[in-house]
mmCIF file of C-alpha atoms in Angstrom:
data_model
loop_
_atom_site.group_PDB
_atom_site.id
_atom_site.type_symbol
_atom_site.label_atom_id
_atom_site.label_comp_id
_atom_site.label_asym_id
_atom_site.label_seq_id
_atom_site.Cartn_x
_atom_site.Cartn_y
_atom_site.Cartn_z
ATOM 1 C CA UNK A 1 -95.925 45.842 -16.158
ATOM 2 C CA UNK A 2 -95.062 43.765 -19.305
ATOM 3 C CA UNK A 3 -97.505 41.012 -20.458
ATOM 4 C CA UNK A 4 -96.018 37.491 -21.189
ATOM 5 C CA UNK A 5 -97.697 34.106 -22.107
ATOM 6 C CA UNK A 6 -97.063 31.360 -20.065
ATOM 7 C CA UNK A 7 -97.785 27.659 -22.465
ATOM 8 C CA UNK A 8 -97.722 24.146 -21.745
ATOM 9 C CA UNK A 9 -99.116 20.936 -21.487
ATOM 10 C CA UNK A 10 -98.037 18.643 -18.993
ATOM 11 C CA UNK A 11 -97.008 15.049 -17.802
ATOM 12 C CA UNK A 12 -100.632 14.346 -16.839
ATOM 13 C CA UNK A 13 -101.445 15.272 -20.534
ATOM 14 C CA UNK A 14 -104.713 15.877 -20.327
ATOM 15 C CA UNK A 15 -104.496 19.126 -22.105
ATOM 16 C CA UNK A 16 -103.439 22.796 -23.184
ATOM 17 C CA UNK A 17 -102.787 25.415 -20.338
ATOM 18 C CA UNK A 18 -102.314 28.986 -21.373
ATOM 19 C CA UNK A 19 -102.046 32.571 -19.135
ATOM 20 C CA UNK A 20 -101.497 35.669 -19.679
ATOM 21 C CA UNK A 21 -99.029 36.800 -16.810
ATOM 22 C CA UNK A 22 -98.606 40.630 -16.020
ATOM 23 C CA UNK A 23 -94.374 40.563 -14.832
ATOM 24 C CA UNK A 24 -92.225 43.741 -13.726
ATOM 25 C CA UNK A 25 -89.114 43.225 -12.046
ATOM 26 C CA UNK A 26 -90.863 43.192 -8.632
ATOM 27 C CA UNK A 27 -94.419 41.690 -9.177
ATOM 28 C CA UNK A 28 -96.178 38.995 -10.842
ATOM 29 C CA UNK A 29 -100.047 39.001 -11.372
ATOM 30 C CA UNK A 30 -102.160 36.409 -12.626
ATOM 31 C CA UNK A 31 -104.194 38.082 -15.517
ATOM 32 C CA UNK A 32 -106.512 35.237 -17.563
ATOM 33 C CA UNK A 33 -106.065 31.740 -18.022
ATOM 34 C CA UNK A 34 -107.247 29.091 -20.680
ATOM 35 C CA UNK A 35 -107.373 25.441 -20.472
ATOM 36 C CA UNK A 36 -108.097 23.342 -23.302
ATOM 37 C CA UNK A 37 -108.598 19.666 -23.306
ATOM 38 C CA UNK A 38 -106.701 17.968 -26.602
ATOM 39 C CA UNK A 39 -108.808 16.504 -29.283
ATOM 40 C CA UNK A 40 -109.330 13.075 -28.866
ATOM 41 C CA UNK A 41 -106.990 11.927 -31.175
ATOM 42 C CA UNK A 42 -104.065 13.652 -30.231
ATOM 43 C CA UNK A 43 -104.488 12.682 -26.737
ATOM 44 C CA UNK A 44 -104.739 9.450 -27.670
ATOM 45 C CA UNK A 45 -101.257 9.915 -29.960
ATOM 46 C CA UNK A 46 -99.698 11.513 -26.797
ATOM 47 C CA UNK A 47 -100.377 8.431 -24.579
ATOM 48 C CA UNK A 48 -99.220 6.117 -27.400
ATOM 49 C CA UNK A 49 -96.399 7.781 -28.192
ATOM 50 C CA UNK A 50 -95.067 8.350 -24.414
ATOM 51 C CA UNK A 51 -95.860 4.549 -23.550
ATOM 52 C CA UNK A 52 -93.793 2.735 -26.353
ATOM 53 C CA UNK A 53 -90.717 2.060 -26.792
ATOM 54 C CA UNK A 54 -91.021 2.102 -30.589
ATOM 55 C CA UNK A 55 -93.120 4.637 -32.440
ATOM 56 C CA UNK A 56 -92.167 5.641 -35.935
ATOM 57 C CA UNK A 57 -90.837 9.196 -36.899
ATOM 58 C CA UNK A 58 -93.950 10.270 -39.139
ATOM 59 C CA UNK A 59 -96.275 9.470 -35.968
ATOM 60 C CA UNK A 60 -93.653 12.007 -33.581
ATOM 61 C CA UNK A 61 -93.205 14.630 -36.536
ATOM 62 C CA UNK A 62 -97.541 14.059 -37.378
ATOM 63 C CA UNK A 63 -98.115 14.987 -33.549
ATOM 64 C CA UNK A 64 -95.820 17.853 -33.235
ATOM 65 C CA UNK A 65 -97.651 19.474 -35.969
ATOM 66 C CA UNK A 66 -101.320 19.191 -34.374
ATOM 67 C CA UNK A 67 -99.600 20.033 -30.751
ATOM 68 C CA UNK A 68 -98.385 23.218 -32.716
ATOM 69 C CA UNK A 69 -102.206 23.689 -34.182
ATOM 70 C CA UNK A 70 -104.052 23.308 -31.048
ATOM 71 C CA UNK A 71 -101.646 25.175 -29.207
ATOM 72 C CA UNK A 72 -101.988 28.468 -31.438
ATOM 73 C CA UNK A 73 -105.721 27.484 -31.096
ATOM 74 C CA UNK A 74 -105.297 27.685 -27.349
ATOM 75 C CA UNK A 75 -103.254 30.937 -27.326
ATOM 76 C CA UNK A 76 -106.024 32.733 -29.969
ATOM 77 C CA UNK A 77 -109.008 31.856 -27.304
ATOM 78 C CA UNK A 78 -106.630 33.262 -24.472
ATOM 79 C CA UNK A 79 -106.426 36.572 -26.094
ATOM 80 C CA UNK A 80 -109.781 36.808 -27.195
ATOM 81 C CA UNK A 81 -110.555 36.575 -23.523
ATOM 82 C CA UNK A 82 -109.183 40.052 -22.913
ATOM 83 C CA UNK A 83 -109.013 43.485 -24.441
ATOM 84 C CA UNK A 84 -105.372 43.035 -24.581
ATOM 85 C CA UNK A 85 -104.138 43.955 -28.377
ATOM 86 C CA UNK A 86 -101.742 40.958 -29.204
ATOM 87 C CA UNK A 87 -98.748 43.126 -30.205
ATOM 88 C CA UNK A 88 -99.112 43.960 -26.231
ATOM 89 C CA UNK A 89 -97.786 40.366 -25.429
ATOM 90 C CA UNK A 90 -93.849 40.540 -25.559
ATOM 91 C CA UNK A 91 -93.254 37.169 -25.572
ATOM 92 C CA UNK A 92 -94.390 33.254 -24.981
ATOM 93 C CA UNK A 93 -92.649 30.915 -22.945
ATOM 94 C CA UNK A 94 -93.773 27.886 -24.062
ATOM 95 C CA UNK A 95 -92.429 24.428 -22.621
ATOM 96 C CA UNK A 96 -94.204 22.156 -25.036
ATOM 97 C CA UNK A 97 -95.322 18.166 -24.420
ATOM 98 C CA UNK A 98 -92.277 16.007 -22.811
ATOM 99 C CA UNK A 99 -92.429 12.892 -24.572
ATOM 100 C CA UNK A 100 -89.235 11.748 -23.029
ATOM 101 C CA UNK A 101 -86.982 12.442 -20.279
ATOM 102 C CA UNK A 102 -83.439 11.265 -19.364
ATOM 103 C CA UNK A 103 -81.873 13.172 -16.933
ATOM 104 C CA UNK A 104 -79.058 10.890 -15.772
ATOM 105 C CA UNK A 105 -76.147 9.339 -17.278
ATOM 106 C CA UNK A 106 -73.963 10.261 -19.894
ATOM 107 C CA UNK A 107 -76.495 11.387 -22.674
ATOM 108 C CA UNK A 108 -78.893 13.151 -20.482
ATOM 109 C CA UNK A 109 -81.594 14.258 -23.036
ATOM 110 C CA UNK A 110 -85.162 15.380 -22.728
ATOM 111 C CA UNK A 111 -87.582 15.981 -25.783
ATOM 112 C CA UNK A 112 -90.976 18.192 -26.170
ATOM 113 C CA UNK A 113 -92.939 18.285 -28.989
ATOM 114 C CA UNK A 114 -95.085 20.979 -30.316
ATOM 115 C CA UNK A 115 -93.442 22.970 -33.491
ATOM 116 C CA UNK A 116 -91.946 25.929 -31.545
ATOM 117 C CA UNK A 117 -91.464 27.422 -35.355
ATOM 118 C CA UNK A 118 -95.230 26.606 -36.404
ATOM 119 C CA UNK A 119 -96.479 27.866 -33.018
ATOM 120 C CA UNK A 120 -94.489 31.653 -34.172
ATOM 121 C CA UNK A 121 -95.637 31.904 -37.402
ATOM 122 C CA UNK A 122 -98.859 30.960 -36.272
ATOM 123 C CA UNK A 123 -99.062 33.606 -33.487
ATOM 124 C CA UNK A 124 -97.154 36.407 -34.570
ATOM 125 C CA UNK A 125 -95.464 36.474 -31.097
ATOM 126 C CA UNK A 126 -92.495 36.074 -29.582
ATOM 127 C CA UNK A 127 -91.437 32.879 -28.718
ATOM 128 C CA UNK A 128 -88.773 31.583 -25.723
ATOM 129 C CA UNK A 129 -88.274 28.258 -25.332
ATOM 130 C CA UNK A 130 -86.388 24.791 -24.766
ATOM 131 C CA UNK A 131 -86.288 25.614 -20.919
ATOM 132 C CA UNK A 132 -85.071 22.641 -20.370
ATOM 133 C CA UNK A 133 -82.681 21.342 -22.765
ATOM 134 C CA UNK A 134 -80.699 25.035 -22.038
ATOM 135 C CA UNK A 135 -80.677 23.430 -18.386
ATOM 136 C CA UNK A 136 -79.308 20.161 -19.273
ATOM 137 C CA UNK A 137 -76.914 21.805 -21.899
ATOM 138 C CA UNK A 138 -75.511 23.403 -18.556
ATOM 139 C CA UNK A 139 -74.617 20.593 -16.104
ATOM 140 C CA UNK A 140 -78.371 20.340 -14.995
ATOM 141 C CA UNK A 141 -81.022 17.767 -15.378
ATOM 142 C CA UNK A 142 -83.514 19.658 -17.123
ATOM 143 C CA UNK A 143 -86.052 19.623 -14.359
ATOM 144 C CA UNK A 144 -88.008 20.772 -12.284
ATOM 145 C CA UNK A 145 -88.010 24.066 -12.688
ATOM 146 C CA UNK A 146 -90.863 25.114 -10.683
ATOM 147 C CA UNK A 147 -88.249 26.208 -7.668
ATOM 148 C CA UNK A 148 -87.719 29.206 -9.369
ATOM 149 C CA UNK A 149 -91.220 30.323 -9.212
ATOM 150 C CA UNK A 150 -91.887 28.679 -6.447
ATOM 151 C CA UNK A 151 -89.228 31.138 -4.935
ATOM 152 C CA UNK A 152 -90.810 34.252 -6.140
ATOM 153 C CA UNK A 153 -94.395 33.588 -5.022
ATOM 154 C CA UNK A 154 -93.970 31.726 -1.520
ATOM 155 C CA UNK A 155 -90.435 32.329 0.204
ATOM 156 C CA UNK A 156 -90.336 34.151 3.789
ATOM 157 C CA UNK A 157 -87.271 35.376 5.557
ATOM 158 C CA UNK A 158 -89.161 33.622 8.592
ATOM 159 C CA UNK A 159 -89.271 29.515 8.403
ATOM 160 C CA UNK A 160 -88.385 27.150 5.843
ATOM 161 C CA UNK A 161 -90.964 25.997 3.442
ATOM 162 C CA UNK A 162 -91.591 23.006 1.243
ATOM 163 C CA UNK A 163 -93.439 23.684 -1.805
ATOM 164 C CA UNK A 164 -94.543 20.624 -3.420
ATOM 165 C CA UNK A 165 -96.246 20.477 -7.220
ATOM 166 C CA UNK A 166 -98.893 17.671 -7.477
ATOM 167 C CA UNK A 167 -98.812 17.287 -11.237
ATOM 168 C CA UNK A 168 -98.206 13.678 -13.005
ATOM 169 C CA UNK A 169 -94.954 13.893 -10.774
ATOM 170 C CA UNK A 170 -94.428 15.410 -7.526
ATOM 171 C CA UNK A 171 -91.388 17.957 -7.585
ATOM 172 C CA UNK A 172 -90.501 19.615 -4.802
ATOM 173 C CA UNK A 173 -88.811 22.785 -3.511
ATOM 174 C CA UNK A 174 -87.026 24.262 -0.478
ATOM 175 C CA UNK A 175 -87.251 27.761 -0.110
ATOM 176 C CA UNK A 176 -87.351 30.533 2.733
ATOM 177 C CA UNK A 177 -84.908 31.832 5.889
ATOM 178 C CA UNK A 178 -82.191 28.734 4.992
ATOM 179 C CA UNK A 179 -82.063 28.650 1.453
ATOM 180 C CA UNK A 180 -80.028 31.402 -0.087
ATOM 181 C CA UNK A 181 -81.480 30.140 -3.178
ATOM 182 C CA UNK A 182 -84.133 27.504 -4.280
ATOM 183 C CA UNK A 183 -83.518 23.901 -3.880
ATOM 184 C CA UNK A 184 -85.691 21.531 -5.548
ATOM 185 C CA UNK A 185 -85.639 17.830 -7.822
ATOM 186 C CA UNK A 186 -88.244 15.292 -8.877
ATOM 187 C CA UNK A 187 -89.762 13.201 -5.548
ATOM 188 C CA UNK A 188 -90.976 10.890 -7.537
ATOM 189 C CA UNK A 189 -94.823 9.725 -8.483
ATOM 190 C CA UNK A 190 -97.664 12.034 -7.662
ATOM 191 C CA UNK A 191 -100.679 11.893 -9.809
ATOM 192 C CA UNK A 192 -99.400 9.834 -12.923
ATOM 193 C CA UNK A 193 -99.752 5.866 -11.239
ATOM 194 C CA UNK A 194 -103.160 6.736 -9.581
ATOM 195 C CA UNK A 195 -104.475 8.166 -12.594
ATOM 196 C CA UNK A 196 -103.098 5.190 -15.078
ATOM 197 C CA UNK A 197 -104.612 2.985 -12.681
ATOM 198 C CA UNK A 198 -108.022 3.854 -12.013
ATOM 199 C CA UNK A 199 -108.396 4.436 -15.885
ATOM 200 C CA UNK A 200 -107.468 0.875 -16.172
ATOM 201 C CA UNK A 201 -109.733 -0.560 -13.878
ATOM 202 C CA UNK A 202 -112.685 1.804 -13.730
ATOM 203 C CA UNK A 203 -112.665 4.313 -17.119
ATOM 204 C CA UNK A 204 -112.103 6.803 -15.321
ATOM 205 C CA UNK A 205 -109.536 9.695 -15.663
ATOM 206 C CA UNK A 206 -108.528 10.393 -12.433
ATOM 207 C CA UNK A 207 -109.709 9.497 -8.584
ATOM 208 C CA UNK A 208 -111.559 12.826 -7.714
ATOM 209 C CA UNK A 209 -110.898 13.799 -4.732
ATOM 210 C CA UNK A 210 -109.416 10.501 -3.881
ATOM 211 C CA UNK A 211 -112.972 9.317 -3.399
ATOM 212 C CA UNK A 212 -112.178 5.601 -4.753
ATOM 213 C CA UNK A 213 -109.073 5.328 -2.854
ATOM 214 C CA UNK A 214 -110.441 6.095 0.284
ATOM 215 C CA UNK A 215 -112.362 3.153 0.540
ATOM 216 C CA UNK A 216 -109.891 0.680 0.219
ATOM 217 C CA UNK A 217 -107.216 -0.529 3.108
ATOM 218 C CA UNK A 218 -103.664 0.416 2.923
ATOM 219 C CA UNK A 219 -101.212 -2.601 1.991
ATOM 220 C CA UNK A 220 -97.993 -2.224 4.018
ATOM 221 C CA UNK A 221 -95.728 -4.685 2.737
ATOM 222 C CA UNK A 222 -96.492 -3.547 -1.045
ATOM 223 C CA UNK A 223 -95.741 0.021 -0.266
ATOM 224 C CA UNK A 224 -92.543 -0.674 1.668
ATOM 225 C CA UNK A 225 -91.667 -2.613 -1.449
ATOM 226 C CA UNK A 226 -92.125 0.631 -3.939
ATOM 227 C CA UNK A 227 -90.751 2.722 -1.572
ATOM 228 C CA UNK A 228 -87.250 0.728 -1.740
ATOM 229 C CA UNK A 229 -87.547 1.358 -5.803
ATOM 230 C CA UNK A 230 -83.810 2.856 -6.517
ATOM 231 C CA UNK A 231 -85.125 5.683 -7.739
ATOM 232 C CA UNK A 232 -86.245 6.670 -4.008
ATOM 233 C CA UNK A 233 -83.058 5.453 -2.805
ATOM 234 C CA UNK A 234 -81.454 8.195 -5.023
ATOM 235 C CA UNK A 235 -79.812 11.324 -3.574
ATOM 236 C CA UNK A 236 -80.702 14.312 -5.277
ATOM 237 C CA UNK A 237 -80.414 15.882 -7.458
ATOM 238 C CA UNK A 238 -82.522 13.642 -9.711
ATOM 239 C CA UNK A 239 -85.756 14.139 -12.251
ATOM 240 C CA UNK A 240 -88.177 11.788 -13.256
ATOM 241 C CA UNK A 241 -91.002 11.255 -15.392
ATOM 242 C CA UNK A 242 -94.003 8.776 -17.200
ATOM 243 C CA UNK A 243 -91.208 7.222 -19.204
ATOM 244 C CA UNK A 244 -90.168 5.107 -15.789
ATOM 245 C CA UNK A 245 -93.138 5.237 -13.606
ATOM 246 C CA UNK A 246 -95.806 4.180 -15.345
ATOM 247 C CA UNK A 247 -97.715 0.610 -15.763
ATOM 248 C CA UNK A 248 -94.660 -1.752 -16.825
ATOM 249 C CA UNK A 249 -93.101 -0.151 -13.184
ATOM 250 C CA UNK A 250 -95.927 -2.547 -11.775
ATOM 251 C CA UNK A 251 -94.036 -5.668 -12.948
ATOM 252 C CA UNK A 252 -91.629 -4.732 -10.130
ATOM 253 C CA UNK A 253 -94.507 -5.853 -7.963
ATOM 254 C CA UNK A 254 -96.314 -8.837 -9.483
ATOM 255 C CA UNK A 255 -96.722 -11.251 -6.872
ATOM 256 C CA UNK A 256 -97.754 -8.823 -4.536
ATOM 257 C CA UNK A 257 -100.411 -7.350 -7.188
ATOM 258 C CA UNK A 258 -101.560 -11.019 -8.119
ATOM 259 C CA UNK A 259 -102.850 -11.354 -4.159
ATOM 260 C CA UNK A 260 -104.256 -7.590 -3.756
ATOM 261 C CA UNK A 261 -107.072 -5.580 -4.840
ATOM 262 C CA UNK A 262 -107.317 -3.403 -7.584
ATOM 263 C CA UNK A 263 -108.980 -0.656 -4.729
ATOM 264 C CA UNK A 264 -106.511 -1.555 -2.255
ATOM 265 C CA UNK A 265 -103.820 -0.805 -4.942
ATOM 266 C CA UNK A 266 -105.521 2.058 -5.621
ATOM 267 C CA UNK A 267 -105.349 3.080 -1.748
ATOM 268 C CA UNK A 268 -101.608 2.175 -1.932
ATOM 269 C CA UNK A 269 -100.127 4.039 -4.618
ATOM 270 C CA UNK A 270 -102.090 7.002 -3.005
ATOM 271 C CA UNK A 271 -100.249 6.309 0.042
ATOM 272 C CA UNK A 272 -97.054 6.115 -1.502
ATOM 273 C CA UNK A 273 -97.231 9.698 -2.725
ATOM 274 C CA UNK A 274 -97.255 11.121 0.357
ATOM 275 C CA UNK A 275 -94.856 8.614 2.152
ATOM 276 C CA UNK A 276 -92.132 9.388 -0.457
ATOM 277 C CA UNK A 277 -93.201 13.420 -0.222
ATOM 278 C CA UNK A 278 -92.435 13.138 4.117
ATOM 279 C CA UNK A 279 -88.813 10.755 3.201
ATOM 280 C CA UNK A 280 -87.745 13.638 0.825
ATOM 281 C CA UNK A 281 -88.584 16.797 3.496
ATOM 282 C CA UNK A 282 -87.019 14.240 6.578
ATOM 283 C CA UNK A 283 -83.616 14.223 4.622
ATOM 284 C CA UNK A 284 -83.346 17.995 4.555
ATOM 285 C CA UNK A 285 -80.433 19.759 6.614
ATOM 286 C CA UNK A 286 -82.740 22.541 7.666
ATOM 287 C CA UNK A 287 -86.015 22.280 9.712
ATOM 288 C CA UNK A 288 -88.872 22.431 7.163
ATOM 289 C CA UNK A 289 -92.047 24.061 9.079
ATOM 290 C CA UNK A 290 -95.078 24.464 6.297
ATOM 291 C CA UNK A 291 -95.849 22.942 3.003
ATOM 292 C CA UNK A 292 -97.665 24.592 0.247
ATOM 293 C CA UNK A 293 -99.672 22.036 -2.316
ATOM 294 C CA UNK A 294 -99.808 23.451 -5.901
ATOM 295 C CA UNK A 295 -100.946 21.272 -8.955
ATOM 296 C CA UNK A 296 -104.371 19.104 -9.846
ATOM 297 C CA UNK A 297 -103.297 16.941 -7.008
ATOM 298 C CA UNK A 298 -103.487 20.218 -4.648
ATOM 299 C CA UNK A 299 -107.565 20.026 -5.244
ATOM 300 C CA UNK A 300 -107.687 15.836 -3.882
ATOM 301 C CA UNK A 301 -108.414 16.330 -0.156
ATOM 302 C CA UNK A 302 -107.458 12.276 0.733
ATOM 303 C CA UNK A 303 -103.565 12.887 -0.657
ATOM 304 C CA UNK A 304 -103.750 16.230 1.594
ATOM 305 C CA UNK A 305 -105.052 14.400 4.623
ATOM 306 C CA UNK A 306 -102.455 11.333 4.065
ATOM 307 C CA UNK A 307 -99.468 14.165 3.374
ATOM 308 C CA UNK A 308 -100.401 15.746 6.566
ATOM 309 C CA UNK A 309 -100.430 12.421 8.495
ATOM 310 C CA UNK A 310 -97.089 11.413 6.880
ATOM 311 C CA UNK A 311 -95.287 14.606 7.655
ATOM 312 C CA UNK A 312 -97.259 16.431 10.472
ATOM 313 C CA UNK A 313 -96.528 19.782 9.188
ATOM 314 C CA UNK A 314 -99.024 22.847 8.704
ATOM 315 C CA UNK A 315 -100.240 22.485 5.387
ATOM 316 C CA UNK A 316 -101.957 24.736 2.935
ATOM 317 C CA UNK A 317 -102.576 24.934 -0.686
ATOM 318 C CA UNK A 318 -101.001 27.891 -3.336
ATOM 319 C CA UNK A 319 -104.625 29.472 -3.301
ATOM 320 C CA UNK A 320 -104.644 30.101 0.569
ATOM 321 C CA UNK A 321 -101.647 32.400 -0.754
ATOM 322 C CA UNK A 322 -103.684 33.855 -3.804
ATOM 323 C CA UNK A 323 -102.415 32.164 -6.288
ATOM 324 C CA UNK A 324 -104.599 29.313 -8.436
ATOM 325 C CA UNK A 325 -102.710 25.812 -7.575
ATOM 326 C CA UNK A 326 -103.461 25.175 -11.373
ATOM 327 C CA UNK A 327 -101.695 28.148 -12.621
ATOM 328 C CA UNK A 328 -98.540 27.948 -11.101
ATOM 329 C CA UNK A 329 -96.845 25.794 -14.118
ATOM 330 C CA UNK A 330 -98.251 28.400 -16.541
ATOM 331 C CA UNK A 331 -96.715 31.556 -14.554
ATOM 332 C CA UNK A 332 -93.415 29.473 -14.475
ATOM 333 C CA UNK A 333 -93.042 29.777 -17.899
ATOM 334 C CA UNK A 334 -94.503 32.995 -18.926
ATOM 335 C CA UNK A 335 -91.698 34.209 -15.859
ATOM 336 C CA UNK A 336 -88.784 32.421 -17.548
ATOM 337 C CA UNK A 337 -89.765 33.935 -20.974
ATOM 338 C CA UNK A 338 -89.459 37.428 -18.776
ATOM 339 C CA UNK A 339 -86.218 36.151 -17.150
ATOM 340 C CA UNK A 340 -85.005 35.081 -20.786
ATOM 341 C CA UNK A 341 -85.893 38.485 -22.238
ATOM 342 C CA UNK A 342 -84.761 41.028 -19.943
ATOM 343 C CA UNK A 343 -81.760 38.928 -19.857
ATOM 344 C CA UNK A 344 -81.929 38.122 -15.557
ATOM 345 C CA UNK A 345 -79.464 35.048 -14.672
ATOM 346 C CA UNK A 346 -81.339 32.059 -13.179
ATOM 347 C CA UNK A 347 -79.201 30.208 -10.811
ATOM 348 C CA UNK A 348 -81.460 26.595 -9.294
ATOM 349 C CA UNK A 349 -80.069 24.055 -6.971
ATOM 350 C CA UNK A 350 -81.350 20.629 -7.543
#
C-alpha cells in the first residue's frame, strides 16, 4: 500500500485536519491523524473574510499565505507522529479553505485559499489539488464530493443507504444495491446556523451535544417557514455553503425571530437539520433503509435522536463501521490525490 496525505480545513473552520491514509487499489486504512486549531488571528481573518461582501485583495492574498504556513505546520506534526520517512508519502490532496462558493448559474465558481505552491515548496511533497474547480470546469457543481468516498467505505450490494456528512453543511449520498454509482448534493444547513448562533448569544463555539438546544421548545410555524427557503425547494443537483446560510439568512425570518427565543431558535434550527435531511431521503426513487452519520455533527446525540424521529430509519454513525466520523473528509482527499495519481476516472452523480 501507497501512503497519501489527506488536507483540509473546512466550512465549520475551526481548524487544520491532516491524515496519513494507507490506499491500494482495493483497501483504504486510516493510519494517523492531526488536527490543529488555527491561530487566533487567522480564524478570526477566515470568519471575516467569508462573512463580507467586501474584503480587500491584500487581506485574501495576507490569509492565503498564513493558511499555507500553518498548513505545512500541520502536515510537519503529522509526520513526526510516525516513523514514516517523508519521501514515503507520494502525494497530498489538499482541498484548502472555501471562502466562496457558487455553484449555479452561468459563472459557477468556487475559491479556496491556502498557497497550493507555498504549501509544495514548503513540504517537499507532492501536491494534487483544486478538486473542485476540475469538477465545475466539467459540467459539475464543485461539490460534495464526499459520495465518492462515501462509496468506497459504506456501499452493500444488500439495501440502499444514505450517508449523510454533518459538517458546517449537511451533504448527502445514496449508495448501495440501487445505485450503480454514487448519488449525492448539498441538503442544505447542518452545523453552520447552530453554531453561528449559539456563539452569538452564549460565546460559545458550538452546542455540545445539543445540550442547549434540548431545552428549548420547537417553533413550528418558524421552521415551516425555513423549510419553504428556495433553496430546499430546489431539485438536485445543487451545493451550498456559509456564503448563503449564514446570519443575514435570518432576515428572511424577522418577525418571527422578534417574538421567539433565542433557545427556542436554537431548538429550531436544530430541528430544521434533520427535517430537511428526512425531505431529501423521502424524494428518492429507491427505498432508502439505513443512514450512516459522519462529521462533528455525527458526535451531537440530540440531532441523532431528532434525525431518527424525522426519518424512522436504523441509524448509525461511520465509527460503528470502523471508520472515525471525523476522518472521513480527510480520507476523501488523500483518496482523490490516489485517484488523481494512478490516473482512475471518477464518475459522481449529483
Amino acid at each position: 500500500m501507497n501512503y497519501y496525505i489527506g488536507l483540509l480545513s473546512g466550512t465549520s473552520v475551526d481548524g487544520i485536519d491532516a491524515a496519513i491514509v494507507a490506499i491500494d487499489d482495493s483497501n483504504i486504512k486510516l493510519i494517523t491523524t492531526h488536527m490543529q486549531a488555527f491561530s487566533g488571528q487567522l480564524k478570526t481573518d477566515l470568519q471575516n473574510i467569508i462573512k463580507s461582501q467586501t474584503v480587500s485583495l491584500q487581506k485574501i492574498s495576507d490569509t492565503d499565505s498564513l493558511l499555507a504556513f500553518e498548513f505545512s505546520q500541520a502536515i510537519e506534526i503529522l509526520i513526526n507522529k510516525t516513523d514514516i520517512n517523508k519521501d514515503k508519502i507520494t502525494a497530498i490532496g489538499f482541498h484548502g479553505q472555501t471562502i466562496f462558493h457558487q455553484g449555479e448559474g452561468n459563472h459557477k465558481n468556487t475559491m479556496q485559499i491556502g498557497s497550493a505552491h507555498m504549501l509544495a515548496a514548503n513540504t517537499g511533497i507532492k501536491l494534487v489539488t483544486n478538486f473542485r474547480n476540475l469538477d465545475m470546469a466539467y459540467g459539475g457543481q464543485g461539490a460534495p464530493l464526499a459520495p465518492i468516498i462515501h462509496q468506497k467505505l459504506f456501499a452493500t450490494n444488500s439495501h440502499n443507504t444514505a450517508v449523510i456528512n454533518l459538517g458546517g453543511i449537511a451533504n448527502i449520498s445514496f449508495i448501495g444495491k440501487d445505485y450503480q454509482q454514487p448519488i449525492g448534493y448539498d441538503v442544505g444547513p447542518a452545523n453552520c446556523l447552530i453554531d453561528e448562533w449559539i456563539t452569538i448569544h452564549k460565546q460559545q463555539d458550538f452546542d455540545k451535544d445539543g445540550n442547549w438546544a434540548r431545552q428549548g421548545k420547537l417553533q413550528e410555524t418558524l421552521l415551516k417557514q425555513m423549510l419553504d427557503d428556495s433553496y430546499f425547494q430546489k431539485p438536485p443537483p445543487k451545493s451550498t455553503g456559509r456564503e448563503y446560510f449564514n446570519c443575514k439568512w435570518y432576515d428572511n425570518f424577522i418577525e418571527l425571530f422578534k417574538t421567539t427565543s433565542a433557545l427556542d431558535i436554537q431548538t429550531t434550527l436544530t430541528h430544521l437539520v434533520a427535517a430537511s435531511i428526512a425531505a431529501a431521503i423521502s424524494q428518492q426513487k429507491y427505498k432508502i433503509t439505513e443512514i450512516i452519520l459522519a462529521g462533528g455533527g455525527a458526535k451531537n446525540s440530540f440531532i441523532q435522536q431528532l434525525i431518527q424521529q424525522y426519518c424512522n430509519l436504523e441509524i448509525s454513525t461511520a465509527s460503528q463501521h470502523g471508520h472515525d466520523p471525523d476522518w472521513i473528509e480527510a480520507m476523501l482527499f488523500a483518496y482523490l490525490a490516489y485517484m488523481r495519481i494512478t490516473k482512475q476516472k471518477l464518475n459522481l452523480s449529483s
